[in-house]
Short mmCIF file of C-alpha atoms in Angstrom, two decimals:
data_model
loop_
_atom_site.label_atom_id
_atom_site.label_comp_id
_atom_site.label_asym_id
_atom_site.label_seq_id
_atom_site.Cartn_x
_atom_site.Cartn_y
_atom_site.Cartn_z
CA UNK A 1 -40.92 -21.72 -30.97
CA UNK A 2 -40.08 -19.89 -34.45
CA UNK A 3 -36.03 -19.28 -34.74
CA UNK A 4 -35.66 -21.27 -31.78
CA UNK A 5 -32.49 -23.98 -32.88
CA UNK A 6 -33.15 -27.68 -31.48
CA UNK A 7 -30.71 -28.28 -28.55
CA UNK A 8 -27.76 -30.14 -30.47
CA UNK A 9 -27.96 -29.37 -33.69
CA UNK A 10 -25.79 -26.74 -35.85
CA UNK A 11 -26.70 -22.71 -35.03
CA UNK A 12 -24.19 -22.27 -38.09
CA UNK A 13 -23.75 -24.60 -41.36
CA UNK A 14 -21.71 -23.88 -44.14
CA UNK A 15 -22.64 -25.38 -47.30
CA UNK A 16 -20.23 -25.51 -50.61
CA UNK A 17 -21.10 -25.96 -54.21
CA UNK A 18 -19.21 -25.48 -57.38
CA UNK A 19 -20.66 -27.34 -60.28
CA UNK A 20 -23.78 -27.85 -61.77
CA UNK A 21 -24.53 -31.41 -60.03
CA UNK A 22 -23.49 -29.94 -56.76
CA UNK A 23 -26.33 -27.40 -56.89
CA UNK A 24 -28.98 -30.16 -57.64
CA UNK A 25 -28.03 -32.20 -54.45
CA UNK A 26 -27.78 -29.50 -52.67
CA UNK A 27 -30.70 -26.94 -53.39
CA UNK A 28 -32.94 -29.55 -51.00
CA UNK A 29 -30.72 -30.03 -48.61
CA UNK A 30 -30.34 -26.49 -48.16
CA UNK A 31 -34.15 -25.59 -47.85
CA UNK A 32 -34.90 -28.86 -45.32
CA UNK A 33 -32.43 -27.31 -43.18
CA UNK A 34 -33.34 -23.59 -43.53
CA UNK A 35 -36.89 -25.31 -42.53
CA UNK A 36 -35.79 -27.27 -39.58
CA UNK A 37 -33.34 -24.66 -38.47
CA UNK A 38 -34.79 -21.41 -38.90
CA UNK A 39 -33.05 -19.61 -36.57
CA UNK A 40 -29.62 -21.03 -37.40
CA UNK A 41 -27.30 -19.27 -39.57
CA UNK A 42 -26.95 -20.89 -43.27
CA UNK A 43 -23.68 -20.27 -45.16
CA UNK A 44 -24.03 -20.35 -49.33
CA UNK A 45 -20.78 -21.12 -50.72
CA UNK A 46 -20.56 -21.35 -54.62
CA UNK A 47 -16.80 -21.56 -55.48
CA UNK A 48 -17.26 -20.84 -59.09
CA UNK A 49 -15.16 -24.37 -60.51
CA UNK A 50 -18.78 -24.37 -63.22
CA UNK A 51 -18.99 -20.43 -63.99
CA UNK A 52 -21.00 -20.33 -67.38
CA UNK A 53 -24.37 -19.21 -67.14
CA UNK A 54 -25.98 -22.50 -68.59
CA UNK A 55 -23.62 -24.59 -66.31
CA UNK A 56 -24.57 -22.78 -62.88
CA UNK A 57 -26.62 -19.49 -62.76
CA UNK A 58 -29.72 -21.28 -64.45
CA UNK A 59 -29.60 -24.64 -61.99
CA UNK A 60 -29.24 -22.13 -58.92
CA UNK A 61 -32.21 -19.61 -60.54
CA UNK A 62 -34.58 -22.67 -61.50
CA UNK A 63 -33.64 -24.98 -58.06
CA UNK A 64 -34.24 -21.74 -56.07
CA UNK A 65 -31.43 -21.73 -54.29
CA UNK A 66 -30.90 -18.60 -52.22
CA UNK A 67 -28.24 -16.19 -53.72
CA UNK A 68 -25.03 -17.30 -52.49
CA UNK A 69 -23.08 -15.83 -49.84
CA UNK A 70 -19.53 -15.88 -51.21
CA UNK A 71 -18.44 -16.63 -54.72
CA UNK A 72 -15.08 -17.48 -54.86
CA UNK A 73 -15.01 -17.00 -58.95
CA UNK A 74 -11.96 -19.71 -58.98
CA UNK A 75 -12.75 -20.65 -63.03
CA UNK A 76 -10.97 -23.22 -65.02
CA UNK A 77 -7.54 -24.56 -64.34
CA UNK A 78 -5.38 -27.45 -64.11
CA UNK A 79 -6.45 -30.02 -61.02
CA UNK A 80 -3.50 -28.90 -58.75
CA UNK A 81 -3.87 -24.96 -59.53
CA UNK A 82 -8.29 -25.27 -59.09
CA UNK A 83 -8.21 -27.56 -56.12
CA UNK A 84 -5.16 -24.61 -54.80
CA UNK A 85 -7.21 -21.57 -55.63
CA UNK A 86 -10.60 -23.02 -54.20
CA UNK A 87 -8.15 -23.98 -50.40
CA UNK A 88 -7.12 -20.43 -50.39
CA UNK A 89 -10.07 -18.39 -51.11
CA UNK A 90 -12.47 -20.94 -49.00
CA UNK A 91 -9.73 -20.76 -45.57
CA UNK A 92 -10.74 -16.98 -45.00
CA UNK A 93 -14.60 -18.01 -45.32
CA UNK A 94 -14.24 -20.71 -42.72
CA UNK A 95 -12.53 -18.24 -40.81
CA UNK A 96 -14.45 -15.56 -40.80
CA UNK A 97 -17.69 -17.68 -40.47
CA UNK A 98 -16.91 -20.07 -37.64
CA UNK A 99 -19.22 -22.72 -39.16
CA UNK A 100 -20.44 -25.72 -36.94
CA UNK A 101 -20.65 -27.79 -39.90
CA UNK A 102 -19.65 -27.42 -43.49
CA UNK A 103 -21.53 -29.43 -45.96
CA UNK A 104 -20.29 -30.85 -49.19
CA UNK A 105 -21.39 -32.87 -51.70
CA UNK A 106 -20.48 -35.40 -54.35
CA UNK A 107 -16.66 -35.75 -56.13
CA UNK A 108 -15.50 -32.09 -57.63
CA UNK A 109 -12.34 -30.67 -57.10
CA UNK A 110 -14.18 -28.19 -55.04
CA UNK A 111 -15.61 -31.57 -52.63
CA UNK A 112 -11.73 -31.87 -52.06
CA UNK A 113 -10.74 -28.47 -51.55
CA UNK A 114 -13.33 -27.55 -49.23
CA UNK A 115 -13.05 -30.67 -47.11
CA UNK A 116 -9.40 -30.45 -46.88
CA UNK A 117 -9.41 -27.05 -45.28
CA UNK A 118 -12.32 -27.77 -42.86
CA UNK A 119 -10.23 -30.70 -41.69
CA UNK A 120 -7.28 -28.62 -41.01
CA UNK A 121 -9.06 -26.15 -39.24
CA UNK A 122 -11.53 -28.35 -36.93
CA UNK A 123 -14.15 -28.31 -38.27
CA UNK A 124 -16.60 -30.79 -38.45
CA UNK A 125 -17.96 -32.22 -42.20
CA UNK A 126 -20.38 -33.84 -43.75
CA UNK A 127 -20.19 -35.46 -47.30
CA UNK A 128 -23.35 -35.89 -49.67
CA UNK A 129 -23.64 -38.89 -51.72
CA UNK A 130 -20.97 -40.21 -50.11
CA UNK A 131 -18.92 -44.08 -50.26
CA UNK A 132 -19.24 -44.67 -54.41
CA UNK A 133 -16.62 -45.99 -56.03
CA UNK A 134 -15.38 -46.79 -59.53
CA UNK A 135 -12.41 -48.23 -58.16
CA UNK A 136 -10.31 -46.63 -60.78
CA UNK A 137 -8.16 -44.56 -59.68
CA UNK A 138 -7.23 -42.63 -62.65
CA UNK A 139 -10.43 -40.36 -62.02
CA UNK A 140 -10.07 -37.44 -60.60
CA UNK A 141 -13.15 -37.75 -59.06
CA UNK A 142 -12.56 -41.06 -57.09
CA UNK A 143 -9.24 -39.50 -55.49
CA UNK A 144 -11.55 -36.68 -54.66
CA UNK A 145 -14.46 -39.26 -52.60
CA UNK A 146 -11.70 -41.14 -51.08
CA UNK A 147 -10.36 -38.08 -49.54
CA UNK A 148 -13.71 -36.04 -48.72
CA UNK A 149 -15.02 -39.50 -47.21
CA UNK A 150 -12.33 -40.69 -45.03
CA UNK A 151 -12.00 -36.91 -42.89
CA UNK A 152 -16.28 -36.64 -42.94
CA UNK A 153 -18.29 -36.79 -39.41
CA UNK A 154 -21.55 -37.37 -41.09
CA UNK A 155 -20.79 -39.83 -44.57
CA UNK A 156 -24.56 -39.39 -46.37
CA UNK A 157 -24.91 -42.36 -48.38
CA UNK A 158 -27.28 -43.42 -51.42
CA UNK A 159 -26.86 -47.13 -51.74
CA UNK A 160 -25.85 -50.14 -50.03
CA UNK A 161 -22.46 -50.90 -52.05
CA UNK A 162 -21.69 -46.99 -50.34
CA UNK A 163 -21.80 -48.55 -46.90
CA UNK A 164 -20.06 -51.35 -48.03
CA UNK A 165 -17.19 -49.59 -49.72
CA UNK A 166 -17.16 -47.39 -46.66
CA UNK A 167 -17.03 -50.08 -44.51
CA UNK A 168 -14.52 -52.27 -46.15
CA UNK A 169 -11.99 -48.96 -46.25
CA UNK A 170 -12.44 -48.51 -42.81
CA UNK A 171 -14.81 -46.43 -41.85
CA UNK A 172 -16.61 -46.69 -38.85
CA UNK A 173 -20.07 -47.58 -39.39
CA UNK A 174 -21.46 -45.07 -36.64
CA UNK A 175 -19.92 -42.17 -39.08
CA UNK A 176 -22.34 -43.91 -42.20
CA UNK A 177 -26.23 -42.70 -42.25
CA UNK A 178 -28.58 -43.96 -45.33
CA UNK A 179 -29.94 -40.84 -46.10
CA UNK A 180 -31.34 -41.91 -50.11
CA UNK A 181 -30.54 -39.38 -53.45
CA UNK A 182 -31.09 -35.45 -52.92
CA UNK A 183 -30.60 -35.86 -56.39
CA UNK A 184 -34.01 -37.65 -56.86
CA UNK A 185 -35.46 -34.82 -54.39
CA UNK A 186 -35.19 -31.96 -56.95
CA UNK A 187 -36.18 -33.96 -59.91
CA UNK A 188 -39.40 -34.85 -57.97
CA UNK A 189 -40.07 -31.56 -56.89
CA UNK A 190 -39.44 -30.46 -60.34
CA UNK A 191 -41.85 -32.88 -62.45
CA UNK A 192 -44.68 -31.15 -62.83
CA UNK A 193 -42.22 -28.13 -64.81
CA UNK A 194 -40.88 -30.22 -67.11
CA UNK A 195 -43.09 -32.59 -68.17
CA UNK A 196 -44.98 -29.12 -69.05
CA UNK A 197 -42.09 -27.75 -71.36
CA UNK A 198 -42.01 -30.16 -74.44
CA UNK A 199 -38.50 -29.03 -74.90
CA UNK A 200 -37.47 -32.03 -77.52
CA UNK A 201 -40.85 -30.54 -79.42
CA UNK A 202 -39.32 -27.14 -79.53
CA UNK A 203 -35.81 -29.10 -81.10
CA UNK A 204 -38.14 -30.56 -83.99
CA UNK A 205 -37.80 -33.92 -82.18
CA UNK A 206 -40.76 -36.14 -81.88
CA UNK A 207 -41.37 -37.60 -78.07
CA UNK A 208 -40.00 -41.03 -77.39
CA UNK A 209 -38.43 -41.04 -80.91
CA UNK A 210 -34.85 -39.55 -80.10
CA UNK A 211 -31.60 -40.46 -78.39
CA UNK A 212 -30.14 -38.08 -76.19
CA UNK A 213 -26.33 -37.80 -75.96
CA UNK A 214 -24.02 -35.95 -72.89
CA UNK A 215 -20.36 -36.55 -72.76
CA UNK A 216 -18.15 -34.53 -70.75
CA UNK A 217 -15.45 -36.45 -69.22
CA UNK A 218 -11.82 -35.56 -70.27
CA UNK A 219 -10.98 -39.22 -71.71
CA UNK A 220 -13.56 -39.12 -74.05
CA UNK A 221 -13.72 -35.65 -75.33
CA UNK A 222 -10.08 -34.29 -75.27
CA UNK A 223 -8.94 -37.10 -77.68
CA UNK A 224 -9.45 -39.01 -80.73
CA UNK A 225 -11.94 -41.01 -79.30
CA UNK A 226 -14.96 -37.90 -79.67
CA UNK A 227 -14.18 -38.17 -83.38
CA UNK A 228 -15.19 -42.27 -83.25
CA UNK A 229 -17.94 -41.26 -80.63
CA UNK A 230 -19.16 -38.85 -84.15
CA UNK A 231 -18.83 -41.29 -86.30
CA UNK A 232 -20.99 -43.78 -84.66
CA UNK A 233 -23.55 -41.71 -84.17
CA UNK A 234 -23.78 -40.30 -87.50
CA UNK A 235 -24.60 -44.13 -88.41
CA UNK A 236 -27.38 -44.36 -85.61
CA UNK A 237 -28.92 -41.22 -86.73
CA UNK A 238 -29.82 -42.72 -89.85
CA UNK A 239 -32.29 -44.50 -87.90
CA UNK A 240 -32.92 -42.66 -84.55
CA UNK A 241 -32.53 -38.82 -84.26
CA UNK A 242 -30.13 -37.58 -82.50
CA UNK A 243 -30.33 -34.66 -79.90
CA UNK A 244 -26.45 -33.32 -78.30
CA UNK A 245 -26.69 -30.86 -75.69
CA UNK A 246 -23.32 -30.34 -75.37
CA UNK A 247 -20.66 -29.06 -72.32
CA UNK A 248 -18.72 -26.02 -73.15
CA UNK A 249 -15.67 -27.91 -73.61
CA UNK A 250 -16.76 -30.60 -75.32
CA UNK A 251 -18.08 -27.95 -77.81
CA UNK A 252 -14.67 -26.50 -78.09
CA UNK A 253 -13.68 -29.99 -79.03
CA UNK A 254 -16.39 -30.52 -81.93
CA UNK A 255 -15.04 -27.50 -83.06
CA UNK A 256 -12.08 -29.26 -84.58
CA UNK A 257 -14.11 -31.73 -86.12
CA UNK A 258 -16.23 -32.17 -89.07
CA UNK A 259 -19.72 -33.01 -87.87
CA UNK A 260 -22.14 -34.53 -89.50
CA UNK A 261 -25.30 -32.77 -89.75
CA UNK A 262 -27.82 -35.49 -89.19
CA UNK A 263 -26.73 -34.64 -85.60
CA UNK A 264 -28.75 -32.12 -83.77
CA UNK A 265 -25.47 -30.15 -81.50
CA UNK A 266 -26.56 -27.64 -78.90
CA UNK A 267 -25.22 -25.94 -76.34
CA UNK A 268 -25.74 -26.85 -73.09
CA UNK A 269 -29.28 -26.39 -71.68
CA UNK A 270 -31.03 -25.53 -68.31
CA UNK A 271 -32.02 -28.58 -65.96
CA UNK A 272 -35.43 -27.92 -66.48
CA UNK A 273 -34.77 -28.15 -70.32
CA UNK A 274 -32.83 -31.25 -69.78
CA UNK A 275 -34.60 -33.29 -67.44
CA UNK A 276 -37.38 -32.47 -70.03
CA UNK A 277 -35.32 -34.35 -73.02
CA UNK A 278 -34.51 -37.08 -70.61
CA UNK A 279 -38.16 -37.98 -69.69
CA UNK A 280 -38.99 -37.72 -73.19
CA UNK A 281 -36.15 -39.74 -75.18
CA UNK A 282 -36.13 -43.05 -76.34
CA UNK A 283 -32.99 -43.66 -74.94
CA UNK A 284 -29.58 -41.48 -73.07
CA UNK A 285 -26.26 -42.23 -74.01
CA UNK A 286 -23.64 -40.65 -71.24
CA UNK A 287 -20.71 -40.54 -69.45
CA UNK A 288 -22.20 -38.60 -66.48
CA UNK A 289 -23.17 -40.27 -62.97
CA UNK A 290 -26.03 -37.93 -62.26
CA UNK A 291 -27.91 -38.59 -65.72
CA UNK A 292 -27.18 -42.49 -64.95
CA UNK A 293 -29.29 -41.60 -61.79
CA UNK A 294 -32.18 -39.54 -63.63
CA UNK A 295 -33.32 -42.02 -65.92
CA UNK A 296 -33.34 -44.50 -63.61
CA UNK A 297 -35.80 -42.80 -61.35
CA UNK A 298 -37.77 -41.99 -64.50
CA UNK A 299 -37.65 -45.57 -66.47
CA UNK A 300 -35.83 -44.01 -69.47
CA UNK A 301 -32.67 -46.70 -71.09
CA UNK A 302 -29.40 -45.72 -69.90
CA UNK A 303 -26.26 -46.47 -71.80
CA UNK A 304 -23.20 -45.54 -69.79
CA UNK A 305 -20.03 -44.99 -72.09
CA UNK A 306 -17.57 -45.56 -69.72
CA UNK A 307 -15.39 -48.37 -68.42
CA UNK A 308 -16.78 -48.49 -65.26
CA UNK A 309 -19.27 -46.83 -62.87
CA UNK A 310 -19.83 -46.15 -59.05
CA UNK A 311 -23.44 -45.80 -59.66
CA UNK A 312 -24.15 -49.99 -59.94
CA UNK A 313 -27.29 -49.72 -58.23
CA UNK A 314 -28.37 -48.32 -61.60
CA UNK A 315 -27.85 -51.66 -63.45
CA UNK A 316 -29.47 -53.23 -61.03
CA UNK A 317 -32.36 -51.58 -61.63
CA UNK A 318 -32.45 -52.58 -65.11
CA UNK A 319 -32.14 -49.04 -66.39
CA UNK A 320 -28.58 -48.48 -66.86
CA UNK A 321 -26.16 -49.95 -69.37
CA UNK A 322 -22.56 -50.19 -69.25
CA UNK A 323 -20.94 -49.60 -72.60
CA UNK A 324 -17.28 -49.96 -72.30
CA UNK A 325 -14.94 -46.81 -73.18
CA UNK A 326 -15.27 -48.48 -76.55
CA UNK A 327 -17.33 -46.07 -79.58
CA UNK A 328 -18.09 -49.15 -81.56
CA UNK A 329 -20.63 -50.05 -78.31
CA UNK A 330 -22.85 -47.38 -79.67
CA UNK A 331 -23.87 -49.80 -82.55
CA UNK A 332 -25.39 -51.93 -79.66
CA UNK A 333 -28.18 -49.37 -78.60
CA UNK A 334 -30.39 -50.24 -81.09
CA UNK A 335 -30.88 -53.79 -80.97
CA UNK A 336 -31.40 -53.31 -77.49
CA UNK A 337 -33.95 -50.82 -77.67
CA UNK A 338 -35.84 -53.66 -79.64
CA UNK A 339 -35.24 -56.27 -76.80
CA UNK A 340 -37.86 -56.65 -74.62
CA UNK A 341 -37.12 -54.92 -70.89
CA UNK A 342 -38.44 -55.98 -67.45
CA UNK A 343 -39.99 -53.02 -65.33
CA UNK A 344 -37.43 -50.52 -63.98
CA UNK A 345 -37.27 -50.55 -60.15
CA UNK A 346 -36.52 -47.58 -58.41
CA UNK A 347 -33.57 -48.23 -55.21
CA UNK A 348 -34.76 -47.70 -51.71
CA UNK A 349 -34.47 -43.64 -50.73
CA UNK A 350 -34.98 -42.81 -54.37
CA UNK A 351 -38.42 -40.84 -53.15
CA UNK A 352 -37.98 -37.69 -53.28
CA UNK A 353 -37.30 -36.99 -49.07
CA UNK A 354 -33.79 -37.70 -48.90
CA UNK A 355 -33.41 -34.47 -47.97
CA UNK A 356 -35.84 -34.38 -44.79
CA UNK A 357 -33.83 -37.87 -43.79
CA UNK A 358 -30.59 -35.95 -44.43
CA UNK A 359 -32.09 -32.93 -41.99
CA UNK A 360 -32.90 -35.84 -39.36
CA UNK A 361 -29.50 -36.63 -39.11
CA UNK A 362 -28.01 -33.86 -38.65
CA UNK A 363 -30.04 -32.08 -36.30
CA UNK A 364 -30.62 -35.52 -34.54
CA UNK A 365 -27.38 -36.67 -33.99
CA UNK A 366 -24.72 -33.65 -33.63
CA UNK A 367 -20.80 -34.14 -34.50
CA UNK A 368 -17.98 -33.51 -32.55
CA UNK A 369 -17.28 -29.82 -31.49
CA UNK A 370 -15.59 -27.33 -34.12
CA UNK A 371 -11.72 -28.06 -33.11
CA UNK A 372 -12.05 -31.87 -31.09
CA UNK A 373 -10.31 -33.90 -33.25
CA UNK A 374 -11.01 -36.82 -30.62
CA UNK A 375 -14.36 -37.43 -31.56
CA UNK A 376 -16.97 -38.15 -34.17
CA UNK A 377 -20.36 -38.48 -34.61
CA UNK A 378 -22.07 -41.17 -33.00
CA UNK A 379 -25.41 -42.72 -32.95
CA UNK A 380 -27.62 -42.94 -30.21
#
């Protein structure tokens, strides 16, 4: 019966975003559940950690996802004083709401925050793309999974190494559910858009016949290594175009350096816009999980510049390269581009329904009540 909410599952789900991957896990999770649960009550959360317009308003506008509920407008800040701000404006929420389950996804500071304070006050959580691991520590990020992970009811994994990392931390395997990549969901629903828009023909870039570049993280862009990063692929550009969509702050950055203008620098684009210069590069060179993802699913040569990566199901596919934090690795995209390359293969759940599978769960198999700490969810 329309509005009628299956016996068991959630009559009231919070869901929290603040940054631009968030929204692109998140947008079909949102509208499998508004589909399965129409009667329910669905709680939009964007806590404002990503607050420029190319960094959040355009992913929620072209994803569709329904106009928040609350935005908490918490901005830029250190780790301690973001992660603080998004506890104490997201408490009241929670309160207010009396949510049966509050959704998060992937590794932000906001994944953290949010989880922390549904913990504390009872209430059950699930975490998207859950159990990766770079095993390093020093991330942010991987202090932020470890914590979001080991307090989640429902743990929404990707991957196989996910359940094993899980697994070998501890985690009770009932709490674990192969769910595949939301991720993957919106870039299938999306393909027919982009591969419409010819956005590298709008750049002056010929199809196939450019590298795309997106750094972001702190330890290459707040240091001296950007300048090497600039260097290198002034030389490459000699040969290949290159095409530099850049994050605000890594902008900011460039800003201090002298840039050589071989290299095409942009500001950051829409997702439609960029999933249109991924399908249509030669190659991506990146520091970013999500991108390490999209190319996979659409065949396109990864390089990873980074020292390690919780996304190795992407090398096994024969799609992703890891680079080393080392600039001088950029020389090696080239040669390899030349190499001959076996046929990507796309990992189990990568389909575009990860979301329905996600839905399953959760309306399938319900968590512990808000406030029993005794109990979590088990599987039939």
């Amino acid at each position: 019966m329309a509005g009628e909410v299956k016996s068991g599952a959630p009559t009231r789900l919070l869901y929290a975003m603040g940054a631009r991957p968030n929204f692109v896990k998140m947008a079909p999770v949102i509208a499998a559940l508004r589909r399965r649960l129409p009667g329910a009550r669905h709680v939009i959360v964007h806590t404002g950690q990503h607050y420029d317009r190319m960094m959040s308003e355009i992913f929620m506008e072209e994803l569709e996802v329904p106009t928040p509920d609350y935005v908490l407008g918490v901005g830029s800040a250190s780790h301690a004083v973001q992660t603080a701000r998004v506890m104490e404006r997201i408490e009241p929420v929670i309160e207010a709401e009396q949510p049966e389950l509050v959704i998060v996804p992937g590794d932000v500071n906001s994944t953290l925050a949010v989880a922390l304070v549904a913990v504390k006050l009872g209430v059950p959580l699930a975490h998207l793309e859950a159990g990766l691991r770079s095993f390093d520590r020093t991330m942010p990020e991987e202090i932020n999974r470890i914590v979001a992970d080991e307090f989640s009811d429902y743990l929404l994994i990707h991957s196989d190494e996910a359940r094993d990392n899980l697994e070998a931390e501890g985690i009770e395997p009932q709490r674990i559910h192969f769910v595949g990549n939301t991720m993957i969901d919106s870039l299938v629903a999306m393909e027919g858009r982009f591969r419409e828009l010819g956005a590298a023909s709008r750049l002056g870039l010929t199809p196939g016949n450019y590298l795309l570049v997106t750094l972001h993280r702190p330890m290459l862009v707040d240091g001296p290594l950007l300048g090497r990063v600039l260097d290198e692929l002034s030389v490459l550009a000699r040969e290949l175009p290159v095409v530099f969509p850049a994050h605000p702050r890594t902008l900011k950055m460039m800003s201090e350096i002298e840039v050589d203008p071989r290299l095409l620098v942009t500001e950051p684009v829409g997702y439609l816009d960029f999933l249109s210069l991924q399908a249509d590069a030669a190659a991506v060179l990146t520091d970013s999980g999500g991108v390490q993802e999209e190319t996979t699913y659409l065949g396109i040569p990864c390089f990873t510049l980074r020292a390690n990566t919780e996304r190795p199901v992407t090398i096994r596919a024969g799609t992703n390269t890891l680079l080393g934090l080392d600039p001088a690795r950029i020389a090696d995209i080239l040669p390899a581009l030349s190499s001959a390359h076996r046929a990507p293969e796309r990992p189990p759940g990568w389909d575009g329904r990860a979301a329905e599978r996600v839905a399953d769960v959760i309306c399938e198999k319900p968590a512990r009540l808000p406030g029993d700490a005794s109990g979590l969810a088990i599987e039939a």
